PDB file of C-alpha atoms in Angstrom:
ATOM      1  CA  VAL A   1      59.021 188.236 108.637  1.00 83.00           C
ATOM      2  CA  GLN A   2      57.472 184.979 109.756  1.00 92.00           C
ATOM      3  CA  LEU A   3      54.923 184.717 112.523  1.00 95.00           C
ATOM      4  CA  GLN A   4      54.255 181.527 114.454  1.00 95.00           C
ATOM      5  CA  ALA A   5      51.198 181.436 116.688  1.00 96.00           C
ATOM      6  CA  SER A   6      50.670 178.908 119.440  1.00 97.00           C
ATOM      7  CA  GLY A   7      48.827 178.356 122.688  1.00 97.00           C
ATOM      8  CA  GLY A   8      45.329 177.573 121.524  1.00 97.00           C
ATOM      9  CA  GLY A   9      43.319 174.769 123.013  1.00 97.00           C
ATOM     10  CA  TRP A  10      40.170 173.815 124.813  1.00 98.00           C
ATOM     11  CA  VAL A  11      39.022 175.527 127.976  1.00 98.00           C
ATOM     12  CA  GLN A  12      35.831 175.755 129.970  1.00 98.00           C
ATOM     13  CA  ALA A  13      33.909 179.008 130.187  1.00 98.00           C
ATOM     14  CA  GLY A  14      35.492 181.302 132.737  1.00 98.00           C
ATOM     15  CA  GLY A  15      38.923 179.882 132.115  1.00 98.00           C
ATOM     16  CA  SER A  16      42.080 181.430 130.705  1.00 98.00           C
ATOM     17  CA  LEU A  17      44.522 180.840 127.900  1.00 98.00           C
ATOM     18  CA  ARG A  18      47.631 182.643 126.725  1.00 98.00           C
ATOM     19  CA  LEU A  19      48.438 182.782 123.051  1.00 98.00           C
ATOM     20  CA  SER A  20      51.948 183.441 121.808  1.00 98.00           C
ATOM     21  CA  CYS A  21      53.161 184.776 118.484  1.00 96.00           C
ATOM     22  CA  ALA A  22      56.860 184.352 117.792  1.00 95.00           C
ATOM     23  CA  ALA A  23      58.293 186.604 115.106  1.00 92.00           C
ATOM     24  CA  SER A  24      61.396 185.942 113.084  1.00 88.00           C
ATOM     25  CA  GLY A  25      63.124 187.307 110.028  1.00 83.00           C
ATOM     26  CA  ARG A  26      63.542 191.012 110.593  1.00 75.00           C
ATOM     27  CA  THR A  27      63.117 193.786 113.066  1.00 74.00           C
ATOM     28  CA  LEU A  28      59.570 194.816 113.783  1.00 79.00           C
ATOM     29  CA  SER A  29      60.287 198.161 115.323  1.00 82.00           C
ATOM     30  CA  SER A  30      57.893 200.057 113.049  1.00 86.00           C
ATOM     31  CA  TYR A  31      55.125 197.516 113.081  1.00 91.00           C
ATOM     32  CA  VAL A  32      51.813 197.055 114.780  1.00 95.00           C
ATOM     33  CA  MET A  33      51.271 193.518 115.997  1.00 95.00           C
ATOM     34  CA  GLY A  34      47.699 192.350 116.023  1.00 96.00           C
ATOM     35  CA  TRP A  35      45.512 189.479 117.056  1.00 98.00           C
ATOM     36  CA  LEU A  36      42.451 188.763 114.977  1.00 98.00           C
ATOM     37  CA  ARG A  37      39.993 185.901 115.127  1.00 98.00           C
ATOM     38  CA  GLN A  38      37.515 184.125 112.945  1.00 98.00           C
ATOM     39  CA  ALA A  39      34.636 182.174 114.394  1.00 97.00           C
ATOM     40  CA  PRO A  40      32.835 179.476 112.395  1.00 92.00           C
ATOM     41  CA  GLY A  41      30.578 181.072 109.827  1.00 94.00           C
ATOM     42  CA  LYS A  42      31.691 184.580 110.684  1.00 96.00           C
ATOM     43  CA  GLU A  43      34.053 187.109 109.227  1.00 97.00           C
ATOM     44  CA  ARG A  44      37.481 187.686 110.653  1.00 97.00           C
ATOM     45  CA  GLU A  45      37.476 190.377 113.322  1.00 98.00           C
ATOM     46  CA  PHE A  46      40.004 192.466 115.162  1.00 98.00           C
ATOM     47  CA  VAL A  47      40.765 191.467 118.740  1.00 98.00           C
ATOM     48  CA  ALA A  48      43.739 193.452 119.975  1.00 98.00           C
ATOM     49  CA  SER A  49      46.946 195.123 118.881  1.00 97.00           C
ATOM     50  CA  VAL A  50      50.141 196.540 120.291  1.00 95.00           C
ATOM     51  CA  LEU A  51      52.862 198.735 118.912  1.00 92.00           C
ATOM     52  CA  TRP A  52      56.067 196.783 118.738  1.00 85.00           C
ATOM     53  CA  SER A  53      58.209 199.718 119.774  1.00 79.00           C
ATOM     54  CA  GLY A  54      55.856 201.437 122.137  1.00 65.00           C
ATOM     55  CA  VAL A  55      53.149 200.955 124.688  1.00 74.00           C
ATOM     56  CA  GLY A  56      50.117 201.688 122.595  1.00 88.00           C
ATOM     57  CA  THR A  57      47.446 199.020 122.685  1.00 94.00           C
ATOM     58  CA  ALA A  58      43.966 198.676 121.259  1.00 96.00           C
ATOM     59  CA  TYR A  59      41.157 196.250 121.966  1.00 97.00           C
ATOM     60  CA  ALA A  60      37.846 195.280 120.510  1.00 98.00           C
ATOM     61  CA  ASP A  61      34.983 196.237 122.798  1.00 98.00           C
ATOM     62  CA  SER A  62      34.037 192.583 123.168  1.00 98.00           C
ATOM     63  CA  VAL A  63      37.335 191.723 124.864  1.00 98.00           C
ATOM     64  CA  LYS A  64      38.152 194.869 126.830  1.00 98.00           C
ATOM     65  CA  GLY A  65      38.824 194.098 130.453  1.00 97.00           C
ATOM     66  CA  ARG A  66      39.287 190.398 129.738  1.00 98.00           C
ATOM     67  CA  PHE A  67      42.149 190.195 127.240  1.00 98.00           C
ATOM     68  CA  THR A  68      45.595 191.736 127.501  1.00 97.00           C
ATOM     69  CA  VAL A  69      48.049 192.057 124.639  1.00 96.00           C
ATOM     70  CA  SER A  70      51.748 192.489 125.308  1.00 94.00           C
ATOM     71  CA  ARG A  71      55.102 191.987 123.658  1.00 92.00           C
ATOM     72  CA  ASP A  72      58.509 190.826 124.777  1.00 91.00           C
ATOM     73  CA  LYS A  73      61.159 192.414 122.608  1.00 88.00           C
ATOM     74  CA  ALA A  74      63.908 190.163 123.910  1.00 89.00           C
ATOM     75  CA  LYS A  75      61.972 187.086 122.851  1.00 91.00           C
ATOM     76  CA  ASN A  76      60.511 188.658 119.698  1.00 91.00           C
ATOM     77  CA  THR A  77      57.145 187.434 120.890  1.00 93.00           C
ATOM     78  CA  VAL A  78      53.696 188.929 121.263  1.00 95.00           C
ATOM     79  CA  TYR A  79      51.216 187.512 123.734  1.00 96.00           C
ATOM     80  CA  LEU A  80      47.470 187.559 124.152  1.00 98.00           C
ATOM     81  CA  GLN A  81      46.362 186.753 127.672  1.00 98.00           C
ATOM     82  CA  MET A  82      42.706 185.762 127.586  1.00 98.00           C
ATOM     83  CA  ASN A  83      40.740 185.608 130.821  1.00 98.00           C
ATOM     84  CA  SER A  84      37.075 185.028 131.629  1.00 98.00           C
ATOM     85  CA  LEU A  85      36.611 183.224 128.355  1.00 98.00           C
ATOM     86  CA  THR A  86      33.114 182.614 127.043  1.00 98.00           C
ATOM     87  CA  PRO A  87      31.840 180.325 124.283  1.00 97.00           C
ATOM     88  CA  GLU A  88      31.573 183.420 122.101  1.00 97.00           C
ATOM     89  CA  ASP A  89      35.372 183.607 122.153  1.00 98.00           C
ATOM     90  CA  THR A  90      35.602 180.300 120.311  1.00 98.00           C
ATOM     91  CA  ALA A  91      37.481 180.984 117.080  1.00 98.00           C
ATOM     92  CA  VAL A  92      40.687 180.536 115.180  1.00 98.00           C
ATOM     93  CA  TYR A  93      43.035 183.240 116.392  1.00 98.00           C
ATOM     94  CA  PHE A  94      45.601 184.745 114.062  1.00 98.00           C
ATOM     95  CA  CYS A  95      48.562 186.937 114.801  1.00 97.00           C
ATOM     96  CA  ALA A  96      49.450 189.492 112.172  1.00 97.00           C
ATOM     97  CA  ALA A  97      51.674 192.472 111.547  1.00 95.00           C
ATOM     98  CA  LYS A  98      51.350 195.689 109.624  1.00 94.00           C
ATOM     99  CA  TRP A  99      53.423 198.767 109.040  1.00 91.00           C
ATOM    100  CA  ARG A 100      52.350 201.520 111.416  1.00 87.00           C
ATOM    101  CA  GLY A 101      50.976 203.630 108.588  1.00 86.00           C
ATOM    102  CA  SER A 102      49.057 200.817 106.941  1.00 91.00           C
ATOM    103  CA  ALA A 103      45.371 200.154 107.218  1.00 91.00           C
ATOM    104  CA  GLU A 104      45.595 196.436 106.543  1.00 94.00           C
ATOM    105  CA  TYR A 105      47.614 193.648 108.096  1.00 96.00           C
ATOM    106  CA  SER A 106      50.018 192.306 105.511  1.00 94.00           C
ATOM    107  CA  ILE A 107      51.928 189.616 107.381  1.00 95.00           C
ATOM    108  CA  TRP A 108      50.039 186.692 108.837  1.00 96.00           C
ATOM    109  CA  GLY A 109      50.858 183.729 110.960  1.00 95.00           C
ATOM    110  CA  GLN A 110      48.934 180.504 110.903  1.00 94.00           C
ATOM    111  CA  GLY A 111      45.901 180.371 113.135  1.00 94.00           C
ATOM    112  CA  THR A 112      45.550 178.668 116.455  1.00 97.00           C
ATOM    113  CA  LEU A 113      42.185 177.287 117.515  1.00 98.00           C
ATOM    114  CA  VAL A 114      40.597 178.328 120.779  1.00 98.00           C
ATOM    115  CA  THR A 115      37.539 176.377 121.891  1.00 98.00           C
ATOM    116  CA  VAL A 116      35.555 177.494 124.922  1.00 98.00           C
ATOM    117  CA  SER A 117      32.899 175.137 126.207  1.00 97.00           C
ATOM    118  CA  SER A 118      29.927 176.165 128.310  1.00 94.00           C
TER     119      SER A 118
END
């Protein structure tokens, strides 16, 4: 499986961005698709995830109510809609995949940079 993330950019605080993660190579029906981010000088952290074959989603407390993760099976793409962005959301965002029973993400896409200015 290959993951290709896109959609990052610069936005002012309060603005919105939508990240996309296109998957190719094999079916992802038993996978969890996740978004993680890494801010400068900080460790990578979980942002959100969605079950590829179901409706289960999970969010970090810091983004609940502002971010929405979704997937489009027909397009083999996972999205992260980010609203009410703050400078604290500035980071490189990564999409990743893991088997449903796994603790760690094992498949990673390249990151896409999101910069939020105050």
